């Protein structure tokens, strides 16, 4: 039985007077790809931000590597191997591709390891290597998404959270992004994926959770959720 790396219990998050997350429980075990699906405004991004220390939680607890991380900031969590590829990409537009990737590794001191990981990222994303001296702001949306994913990998995460990686991309680029998610997962990185493209996410994942209006309404093996009539009706357009 693999170890639970991330365990969320009774999580409640409110901001701006709105209770966005109303008591959710889920876990991610080592080596798993777990997806959180749901419509816009279901509370998925808020959950991700709470897990990575970007938003304070009102109630509940989050355990990472067996210890509570309640109240810890994003900076500390990245050092401990919990990294997020944010929704909307968030690249440093006035820095080059290479500089953006180095920023992902700024918490690391193992220069040889960083150099090796940079090569690994360039192998996954040959397009980034071709343009490594180009400013990130001049890249297409899909290229910026690749860069954000590469930057997340540069911190050498134990758990990588990805928030809506395919959002706003062309169908060809969506295929590429999901290929990369599959590749990163195959390399042994544990992944928590939030994705509006429920069908693609469930095809890739081991397990899934369905979130609606701040609560988790269904959970199970991804294959079961994929064939569930309620999920198919609500999220797969059937």
XYZ file of N, CA and C in Angstrom:
714
model
N 0.859 -1.205 0.000
C 0.000 0.000 0.000
C 0.888 1.246 0.000
N 0.674 2.123 -0.959
C 1.533 3.304 -1.008
C 1.121 4.318 0.065
N 2.085 5.159 0.423
C 1.866 6.149 1.478
C 0.978 7.283 0.981
N 0.179 7.834 1.899
C -0.600 9.027 1.585
C 0.316 10.238 1.724
N 0.506 10.970 0.648
C 1.369 12.151 0.686
C 0.592 13.389 1.110
N -0.674 13.447 0.679
C -1.486 14.636 0.926
C -2.859 14.199 1.403
N -3.270 14.741 2.548
C -4.584 14.382 3.082
C -5.303 15.654 3.539
N -6.470 15.872 2.963
C -7.265 17.069 3.273
C -8.507 16.619 4.027
N -8.743 17.237 5.190
C -9.863 16.824 6.046
C -10.703 18.017 6.460
N -11.997 17.976 6.132
C -12.937 19.012 6.584
C -12.560 20.424 6.194
N -11.945 20.575 5.026
C -11.429 21.888 4.616
C -12.559 22.862 4.291
N -12.517 24.011 4.965
C -13.444 25.102 4.650
C -12.628 26.362 4.369
N -12.978 27.032 3.286
C -12.282 28.266 2.919
C -13.317 29.304 2.501
N -13.195 30.498 3.091
C -14.084 31.597 2.697
C -13.230 32.799 2.358
N -13.644 33.533 1.343
C -12.997 34.832 1.128
C -14.006 35.777 0.514
N -13.857 37.048 0.855
C -14.807 38.050 0.381
C -16.219 37.762 0.846
N -16.339 37.128 2.031
C -17.652 36.837 2.590
C -18.358 35.638 1.962
N -17.681 34.977 1.026
C -18.298 33.809 0.368
C -17.624 32.531 0.858
N -18.450 31.570 1.278
C -17.922 30.265 1.671
C -17.709 29.465 0.386
N -16.460 29.454 -0.099
C -16.187 28.831 -1.398
C -15.996 27.323 -1.280
N -15.403 26.899 -0.162
C -15.172 25.465 0.073
C -15.817 25.118 1.409
N -16.704 24.109 1.407
C -17.605 23.917 2.554
C -17.375 22.621 3.326
N -16.121 22.194 3.388
C -15.821 20.985 4.161
C -15.499 19.797 3.271
N -14.339 19.842 2.611
C -13.993 18.744 1.699
C -12.919 17.833 2.290
N -13.000 16.571 1.909
C -12.029 15.556 2.300
C -11.535 14.857 1.039
N -10.223 14.751 0.909
C -9.676 13.900 -0.160
C -8.222 13.595 0.173
N -7.673 12.622 -0.538
C -6.269 12.308 -0.314
C -5.587 11.923 -1.619
N -4.269 12.070 -1.611
C -3.451 11.705 -2.772
C -2.323 10.823 -2.255
N -2.244 9.616 -2.796
C -1.185 8.692 -2.377
C 0.026 8.819 -3.295
N 1.156 8.381 -2.779
C 2.402 8.451 -3.545
C 2.261 7.710 -4.871
N 2.697 8.381 -5.954
C 2.667 7.742 -7.268
C 1.328 7.799 -7.980
N 0.348 8.449 -7.374
C -0.983 8.530 -7.994
C -1.132 9.795 -8.837
N -2.060 9.708 -9.780
C -2.559 10.907 -10.433
C -4.037 10.996 -10.054
N -4.354 12.012 -9.269
C -5.729 12.200 -8.783
C -6.273 13.472 -9.422
N -7.507 13.405 -9.906
C -8.087 14.595 -10.521
C -9.313 15.075 -9.745
N -9.454 16.393 -9.724
C -10.591 17.053 -9.083
C -11.347 17.724 -10.222
N -12.556 17.230 -10.522
C -13.313 17.813 -11.627
C -14.556 18.516 -11.094
N -15.117 19.382 -11.917
C -16.307 20.119 -11.505
C -16.445 21.341 -12.376
N -17.629 21.925 -12.342
C -17.859 23.079 -13.211
C -17.174 24.321 -12.645
N -17.220 25.391 -13.426
C -16.659 26.669 -12.995
C -17.309 27.122 -11.699
N -16.514 27.616 -10.756
C -17.080 28.113 -9.508
C -17.400 27.028 -8.496
N -16.940 25.802 -8.750
C -17.219 24.699 -7.812
C -16.343 24.756 -6.563
N -15.237 25.542 -6.648
C -14.332 25.649 -5.502
C -13.012 24.912 -5.685
N -12.750 24.462 -6.909
C -11.544 23.662 -7.167
C -10.266 24.491 -6.994
N -10.233 25.662 -7.627
C -9.028 26.502 -7.540
C -8.807 26.985 -6.115
N -9.887 27.329 -5.424
C -9.771 27.756 -4.021
C -9.161 26.639 -3.178
N -9.594 25.415 -3.430
C -9.039 24.261 -2.715
C -7.544 24.150 -2.971
N -7.143 24.273 -4.238
C -5.725 24.173 -4.599
C -4.909 25.266 -3.916
N -5.472 26.469 -3.871
C -4.743 27.585 -3.249
C -4.586 27.377 -1.746
N -5.601 26.782 -1.123
C -5.510 26.500 0.312
C -4.445 25.429 0.574
N -4.422 24.408 -0.280
C -3.446 23.323 -0.115
C -2.020 23.853 -0.241
N -1.808 24.796 -1.148
C -0.442 25.292 -1.381
C -0.101 26.546 -0.560
N -0.956 26.891 0.402
C -0.628 27.988 1.309
C -0.879 29.374 0.756
N -1.598 29.460 -0.365
C -1.865 30.774 -0.965
C -3.133 31.419 -0.409
N -3.986 30.601 0.218
C -5.194 31.122 0.876
C -5.293 30.479 2.254
N -5.673 31.237 3.275
C -5.831 30.626 4.597
C -7.104 29.776 4.665
N -7.059 28.723 5.458
C -8.268 27.908 5.630
C -9.005 28.352 6.880
N -10.323 28.261 6.854
C -11.127 28.633 8.021
C -11.259 27.481 9.003
N -11.445 26.308 8.432
C -11.595 25.112 9.278
C -10.974 23.934 8.564
N -10.735 22.878 9.342
C -10.205 21.655 8.753
C -8.692 21.598 8.846
N -8.131 20.609 8.177
C -6.682 20.431 8.229
C -6.173 19.861 6.912
N -4.914 20.151 6.627
C -4.230 19.569 5.472
C -2.946 18.942 5.984
N -2.803 17.665 5.733
C -1.571 16.978 6.115
C -0.761 16.674 4.866
N 0.532 16.969 4.964
C 1.450 16.674 3.868
C 2.631 15.916 4.457
N 2.943 14.763 3.880
C 3.995 13.883 4.413
C 3.745 13.553 5.881
N 2.450 13.401 6.228
C 2.096 12.975 7.580
C 2.047 14.074 8.627
N 2.313 15.346 8.227
C 2.292 16.439 9.209
C 1.334 17.534 8.752
N 0.707 18.191 9.714
C -0.196 19.294 9.378
C 0.605 20.459 8.800
N 0.091 21.037 7.707
C 0.760 22.204 7.124
C -0.122 23.448 7.267
N -1.081 23.351 8.148
C -1.976 24.487 8.380
C -1.158 25.734 8.754
N -1.407 26.830 8.077
C -0.722 28.084 8.398
C 0.636 28.246 7.739
N 1.110 27.227 7.036
C 2.404 27.363 6.355
C 2.230 28.127 5.053
N 3.242 28.905 4.702
C 3.177 29.697 3.471
C 3.647 28.902 2.266
N 3.282 29.407 1.083
C 3.627 28.732 -0.174
C 5.136 28.542 -0.310
N 5.895 29.537 0.131
C 7.359 29.497 0.022
C 7.925 28.273 0.741
N 7.445 28.052 1.979
C 7.930 26.901 2.758
C 7.506 25.584 2.124
N 6.300 25.554 1.597
C 5.769 24.305 1.044
C 6.505 23.887 -0.227
N 6.891 24.872 -1.043
C 7.670 24.542 -2.246
C 8.993 23.900 -1.835
N 9.603 24.436 -0.780
C 10.865 23.861 -0.280
C 10.673 22.412 0.145
N 9.457 22.097 0.618
C 9.186 20.739 1.093
C 8.663 19.824 -0.020
N 8.585 20.364 -1.242
C 8.233 19.515 -2.375
C 6.785 19.567 -2.812
N 6.063 20.608 -2.371
C 4.657 20.762 -2.774
C 4.590 21.989 -3.685
N 4.442 21.754 -4.990
C 4.499 22.865 -5.943
C 3.235 22.915 -6.783
N 2.896 24.110 -7.248
C 1.689 24.257 -8.073
C 1.997 24.944 -9.393
N 1.375 24.433 -10.458
C 1.344 25.123 -11.744
C 0.003 25.856 -11.754
N 0.024 27.194 -11.577
C -1.243 27.901 -11.326
C -2.128 28.037 -12.553
N -3.404 28.246 -12.296
C -4.347 28.568 -13.369
C -3.911 29.894 -13.979
N -3.991 29.993 -15.306
C -3.600 31.252 -15.952
C -2.105 31.384 -16.126
N -1.376 30.310 -15.834
C 0.041 30.154 -16.157
C 1.016 30.970 -15.301
N 0.791 32.289 -15.174
C 1.607 33.086 -14.252
C 3.098 33.081 -14.532
N 3.480 33.134 -15.820
C 4.916 33.183 -16.110
C 5.433 34.620 -15.935
N 6.751 34.739 -15.775
C 7.379 36.063 -15.671
C 7.626 36.554 -17.096
N 6.740 37.442 -17.562
C 6.709 37.777 -18.993
C 7.961 38.503 -19.464
N 8.628 39.246 -18.568
C 9.789 40.033 -18.992
C 11.105 39.299 -18.767
N 10.990 38.023 -18.437
C 12.186 37.201 -18.297
C 12.201 36.166 -19.411
N 13.368 35.660 -19.732
C 13.463 34.654 -20.789
C 12.922 33.315 -20.287
N 12.751 32.398 -21.227
C 12.326 31.041 -20.876
C 13.318 30.428 -19.885
N 14.602 30.535 -20.198
C 15.628 29.943 -19.331
C 15.572 30.551 -17.923
N 15.375 31.870 -17.850
C 15.305 32.536 -16.533
C 14.068 32.089 -15.762
N 12.940 31.940 -16.453
C 11.719 31.440 -15.806
C 11.958 30.056 -15.202
N 12.610 29.192 -15.963
C 12.867 27.835 -15.470
C 13.813 27.864 -14.267
N 14.817 28.742 -14.333
C 15.737 28.873 -13.187
C 14.989 29.347 -11.938
N 13.971 30.198 -12.141
C 13.174 30.670 -11.002
C 12.487 29.506 -10.298
N 12.107 28.498 -11.082
C 11.489 27.318 -10.482
C 12.431 26.573 -9.555
N 13.738 26.765 -9.790
C 14.743 26.035 -8.998
C 15.444 26.932 -7.972
N 14.904 28.139 -7.737
C 15.658 29.080 -6.891
C 15.795 28.618 -5.451
N 14.994 27.656 -5.023
C 15.113 27.156 -3.645
C 16.174 26.061 -3.534
N 16.708 25.637 -4.674
C 17.651 24.511 -4.667
C 19.095 24.988 -4.692
N 19.979 24.196 -4.097
C 21.403 24.557 -4.068
C 22.263 23.535 -4.820
N 21.625 22.451 -5.286
C 22.375 21.407 -6.003
C 22.514 21.777 -7.474
N 23.588 22.514 -7.792
C 23.743 23.062 -9.146
C 23.727 21.985 -10.228
N 24.405 20.875 -9.972
C 24.462 19.797 -10.971
C 23.070 19.219 -11.203
N 22.314 19.061 -10.112
C 20.951 18.531 -10.207
C 20.044 19.478 -10.969
N 20.208 20.780 -10.720
C 19.397 21.785 -11.414
C 19.692 21.746 -12.915
N 20.977 21.663 -13.251
C 21.375 21.612 -14.665
C 20.797 20.369 -15.344
N 20.826 19.244 -14.625
C 20.282 17.992 -15.181
C 18.771 18.103 -15.371
N 18.092 18.731 -14.395
C 16.640 18.888 -14.489
C 16.253 19.849 -15.617
N 17.093 20.855 -15.846
C 16.843 21.795 -16.941
C 16.879 21.040 -18.276
N 17.859 20.168 -18.421
C 17.945 19.353 -19.636
C 16.731 18.434 -19.772
N 16.292 17.904 -18.624
C 15.131 17.003 -18.628
C 13.878 17.765 -19.106
N 13.714 19.010 -18.596
C 12.572 19.841 -19.008
C 12.660 20.140 -20.511
N 13.877 20.420 -20.988
C 14.047 20.705 -22.415
C 13.773 19.459 -23.277
N 13.991 18.277 -22.705
C 13.681 17.037 -23.433
C 12.167 16.869 -23.549
N 11.451 17.197 -22.443
C 9.986 17.096 -22.459
C 9.394 18.170 -23.381
N 9.999 19.362 -23.355
C 9.485 20.496 -24.138
C 10.553 21.004 -25.100
N 10.774 20.307 -26.211
C 11.815 20.753 -27.151
C 11.596 22.193 -27.636
N 10.331 22.578 -27.721
C 10.023 23.932 -28.200
C 10.613 24.998 -27.271
N 10.636 24.708 -25.979
C 11.205 25.668 -25.022
C 12.712 25.776 -25.208
N 13.331 24.645 -25.528
C 14.791 24.661 -25.722
C 15.159 25.534 -26.924
N 14.378 25.369 -28.013
C 14.625 26.167 -29.232
C 14.559 27.666 -28.937
N 13.706 28.031 -27.973
C 13.445 29.462 -27.752
C 13.929 29.936 -26.390
N 14.895 29.240 -25.812
C 15.217 29.485 -24.400
C 15.621 30.926 -24.071
N 16.092 31.688 -25.075
C 16.499 33.082 -24.817
C 15.401 34.082 -25.172
N 14.233 33.548 -25.528
C 13.103 34.419 -25.899
C 12.364 34.845 -24.631
N 11.807 36.071 -24.648
C 11.033 36.539 -23.492
C 9.728 35.741 -23.384
N 9.393 35.373 -22.157
C 8.207 34.535 -21.938
C 6.927 35.214 -22.411
N 6.894 36.540 -22.326
C 5.702 37.288 -22.735
C 5.407 37.199 -24.216
N 6.382 36.780 -25.025
C 6.173 36.690 -26.475
C 5.694 35.301 -26.900
N 5.542 34.384 -25.951
C 5.121 33.019 -26.279
C 3.604 32.934 -26.434
N 3.150 31.917 -27.160
C 1.706 31.658 -27.260
C 1.203 31.119 -25.916
N -0.112 31.068 -25.770
C -0.697 30.551 -24.526
C -0.236 29.133 -24.218
N -0.204 28.303 -25.254
C 0.213 26.916 -25.051
C 1.668 26.811 -24.640
N 2.508 27.641 -25.260
C 3.940 27.638 -24.901
C 4.137 28.144 -23.471
N 3.342 29.149 -23.090
C 3.434 29.638 -21.707
C 3.000 28.555 -20.722
N 1.993 27.760 -21.121
C 1.557 26.662 -20.249
C 2.674 25.627 -20.100
N 3.357 25.323 -21.187
C 4.505 24.406 -21.126
C 5.566 24.963 -20.177
N 5.802 26.271 -20.291
C 6.817 26.913 -19.458
C 6.433 26.847 -17.979
N 5.157 27.102 -17.696
C 4.694 27.035 -16.301
C 4.858 25.621 -15.743
N 4.581 24.614 -16.579
C 4.739 23.233 -16.135
C 6.218 22.899 -15.920
N 7.045 23.359 -16.859
C 8.486 23.142 -16.721
C 9.033 23.793 -15.467
N 8.565 25.008 -15.200
C 9.017 25.729 -13.994
C 8.619 24.972 -12.724
N 7.391 24.427 -12.724
C 6.954 23.631 -11.575
C 7.841 22.419 -11.366
N 8.228 21.770 -12.459
C 9.077 20.578 -12.358
C 10.490 20.912 -11.870
N 10.948 22.136 -12.137
C 12.307 22.525 -11.738
C 12.498 22.559 -10.224
N 11.398 22.641 -9.471
C 11.544 22.613 -8.002
C 11.700 21.172 -7.499
N 11.652 20.218 -8.433
C 11.713 18.779 -8.143
C 10.662 18.401 -7.096
N 9.387 18.542 -7.452
C 8.320 18.347 -6.460
C 8.067 16.876 -6.126
N 7.613 16.659 -4.895
C 7.103 15.330 -4.514
C 5.645 15.218 -4.963
N 4.916 16.343 -4.837
C 3.532 16.414 -5.325
C 3.420 17.676 -6.184
N 2.955 17.495 -7.418
C 2.771 18.631 -8.313
C 1.274 18.856 -8.506
N 0.814 20.049 -8.150
C -0.585 20.408 -8.346
C -0.686 21.189 -9.650
N -1.631 20.814 -10.493
C -1.830 21.522 -11.759
C -3.264 22.031 -11.801
N -3.384 23.345 -11.977
C -4.715 23.953 -11.967
C -5.103 24.361 -13.385
N -6.032 23.630 -13.970
C -6.591 23.913 -15.303
C -5.507 24.086 -16.380
N -4.626 23.096 -16.564
C -3.554 23.279 -17.550
C -4.025 23.420 -18.995
N -5.226 22.911 -19.322
C -5.654 22.968 -20.730
C -6.559 24.158 -21.036
N -6.814 24.985 -20.027
C -7.784 26.073 -20.202
C -7.368 27.076 -21.284
N -8.289 27.339 -22.196
C -8.070 28.375 -23.203
C -7.103 27.997 -24.313
N -6.747 26.709 -24.419
C -5.773 26.313 -25.432
C -6.470 25.681 -26.641
N -5.775 25.700 -27.770
C -6.304 25.067 -28.980
C -6.335 23.552 -28.791
N -7.206 22.853 -29.549
C -7.293 21.393 -29.397
C -5.947 20.679 -29.554
N -5.112 21.137 -30.500
C -3.799 20.502 -30.706
C -2.934 20.693 -29.467
N -2.976 21.903 -28.894
C -2.164 22.191 -27.712
C -2.701 21.445 -26.488
N -4.016 21.275 -26.413
C -4.611 20.494 -25.322
C -4.065 19.061 -25.370
N -4.000 18.484 -26.582
C -3.434 17.132 -26.735
C -2.005 17.089 -26.212
N -1.226 18.095 -26.571
C 0.190 18.153 -26.170
C 0.307 18.247 -24.649
N -0.510 19.107 -24.038
C -0.437 19.301 -22.588
C -0.786 18.006 -21.848
N -1.821 17.313 -22.320
C -2.184 16.051 -21.654
C -1.118 14.972 -21.864
N -0.468 15.008 -23.032
C 0.666 14.098 -23.278
C 1.761 14.335 -22.237
N 2.023 15.612 -21.982
C 3.074 15.966 -21.026
C 2.686 15.555 -19.604
N 1.423 15.786 -19.244
C 0.965 15.358 -17.912
C 1.193 13.854 -17.766
N 0.858 13.117 -18.805
C 1.051 11.657 -18.776
C 2.537 11.303 -18.613
N 3.383 12.043 -19.329
C 4.826 11.775 -19.284
C 5.415 12.068 -17.899
N 5.003 13.195 -17.335
C 5.496 13.586 -16.005
C 5.062 12.548 -14.962
N 3.823 12.114 -15.077
C 3.278 11.087 -14.186
C 4.043 9.767 -14.360
N 4.361 9.425 -15.601
C 5.101 8.183 -15.869
C 6.503 8.228 -15.263
N 7.023 9.436 -15.065
C 8.348 9.581 -14.460
C 8.305 9.463 -12.934
N 7.091 9.252 -12.406
C 6.987 9.002 -10.972
C 6.575 10.188 -10.120
N 6.205 11.305 -10.770
C 5.755 12.470 -9.995
C 4.282 12.271 -9.613
N 3.980 12.455 -8.344
C 2.596 12.374 -7.866
C 1.879 13.668 -8.267
N 0.680 13.538 -8.826
C -0.002 14.715 -9.391
C -1.430 14.845 -8.862
N -1.787 16.090 -8.504
C -3.180 16.450 -8.244
C -3.581 17.418 -9.346
N -4.541 16.998 -10.162
C -4.912 17.747 -11.360
C -6.330 18.280 -11.247
N -6.462 19.606 -11.354
C -7.787 20.228 -11.459
C -7.999 20.538 -12.925
N -9.128 20.101 -13.471
C -9.294 20.215 -14.914
C -10.767 20.279 -15.278
N -11.101 21.259 -16.140
C -12.483 21.374 -16.620
C -12.787 20.321 -17.676
N -11.754 19.875 -18.381
C -11.933 18.838 -19.391
C -12.016 17.485 -18.676
N -13.202 17.220 -18.130
C -13.383 16.067 -17.239
C -13.061 14.750 -17.922
N -13.453 14.623 -19.164
C -13.236 13.378 -19.887
C -11.750 13.060 -19.998
N -10.956 14.044 -20.432
C -9.510 13.831 -20.592
C -8.850 13.556 -19.246
N -9.276 14.314 -18.236
C -8.671 14.154 -16.908
C -8.946 12.757 -16.347
N -10.173 12.290 -16.497
C -10.541 10.971 -15.953
C -9.895 9.832 -16.742
N -9.668 10.045 -18.022
C -8.990 9.016 -18.830
C -7.550 8.822 -18.365
N -6.985 9.873 -17.817
C -5.574 9.866 -17.419
C -5.379 9.440 -15.963
N -6.357 9.776 -15.109
C -6.170 9.662 -13.661
C -6.373 8.234 -13.136
N -5.846 8.012 -11.925
C -6.128 6.769 -11.188
C -7.466 6.894 -10.470
N -7.622 8.050 -9.787
C -8.859 8.278 -9.032
C -9.332 9.699 -9.287
N -10.626 9.912 -9.001
C -11.168 11.240 -9.200
C -12.143 11.638 -8.111
N -12.297 12.934 -7.941
C -13.298 13.507 -7.035
C -14.101 14.523 -7.834
N -15.416 14.510 -7.621
C -16.283 15.480 -8.295
C -16.679 16.532 -7.276
N -16.439 17.799 -7.625
C -16.736 18.889 -6.701
C -17.858 19.745 -7.259
N -18.844 20.029 -6.408
C -19.955 20.903 -6.798
C -20.248 21.861 -5.655
N -20.318 23.137 -5.957
C -20.676 24.177 -4.970
C -19.935 24.017 -3.643
N -18.638 23.786 -3.722
C -17.813 23.765 -2.515
C -17.796 22.470 -1.735
N -18.468 21.432 -2.254
C -18.429 20.124 -1.575
C -18.090 19.031 -2.592
N -17.543 17.928 -2.090
C -17.278 16.787 -2.960
C -18.507 15.895 -2.958
N -19.047 15.662 -4.147
C -20.304 14.918 -4.244
C -20.100 13.462 -4.676
N -18.968 13.187 -5.313
C -18.672 11.818 -5.734
C -17.168 11.597 -5.672
N -16.788 10.351 -5.437
C -15.366 9.993 -5.434
C -15.245 8.545 -5.849
N -14.142 8.219 -6.488
C -13.953 6.819 -6.862
C -12.849 6.655 -7.871
N -12.703 5.429 -8.350
C -11.716 5.183 -9.398
C -12.127 5.950 -10.644
N -11.133 6.487 -11.329
C -11.419 7.341 -12.488
C -12.251 6.615 -13.535
N -11.951 5.341 -13.766
C -12.695 4.571 -14.781
C -14.175 4.464 -14.430
N -14.447 4.282 -13.118
C -15.849 4.186 -12.685
C -16.569 5.518 -12.883
N -15.888 6.607 -12.520
C -16.506 7.928 -12.679
C -16.755 8.228 -14.150
N -15.826 7.809 -14.991
C -15.935 8.055 -16.425
C -17.167 7.381 -17.026
N -17.549 6.251 -16.451
C -18.709 5.540 -17.000
C -19.988 5.789 -16.197
N -19.902 6.640 -15.165
C -21.080 6.927 -14.342
C -22.044 7.842 -15.118
N -23.320 7.448 -15.208
C -24.275 8.259 -15.986
C -24.408 9.701 -15.507
N -24.343 9.908 -14.177
C -24.485 11.277 -13.645
C -23.297 12.141 -14.071
N -22.108 11.559 -13.993
C -20.906 12.300 -14.401
C -20.966 12.564 -15.909
N -21.384 11.576 -16.652
C -21.446 11.733 -18.114
C -22.451 12.828 -18.497
N -23.562 12.858 -17.787
C -24.583 13.868 -18.091
C -24.115 15.274 -17.713
N -23.469 15.386 -16.546
C -23.117 16.714 -16.028
C -21.842 17.277 -16.662
N -20.862 16.409 -16.906
C -19.541 16.938 -17.306
C -19.044 16.488 -18.659
N -19.651 15.446 -19.222
C -19.153 14.948 -20.494
C -20.142 15.236 -21.631
N -21.118 16.081 -21.311
C -22.038 16.561 -22.337
C -22.910 15.489 -22.964
N -23.288 14.505 -22.140
C -24.147 13.429 -22.696
C -25.524 13.439 -22.058
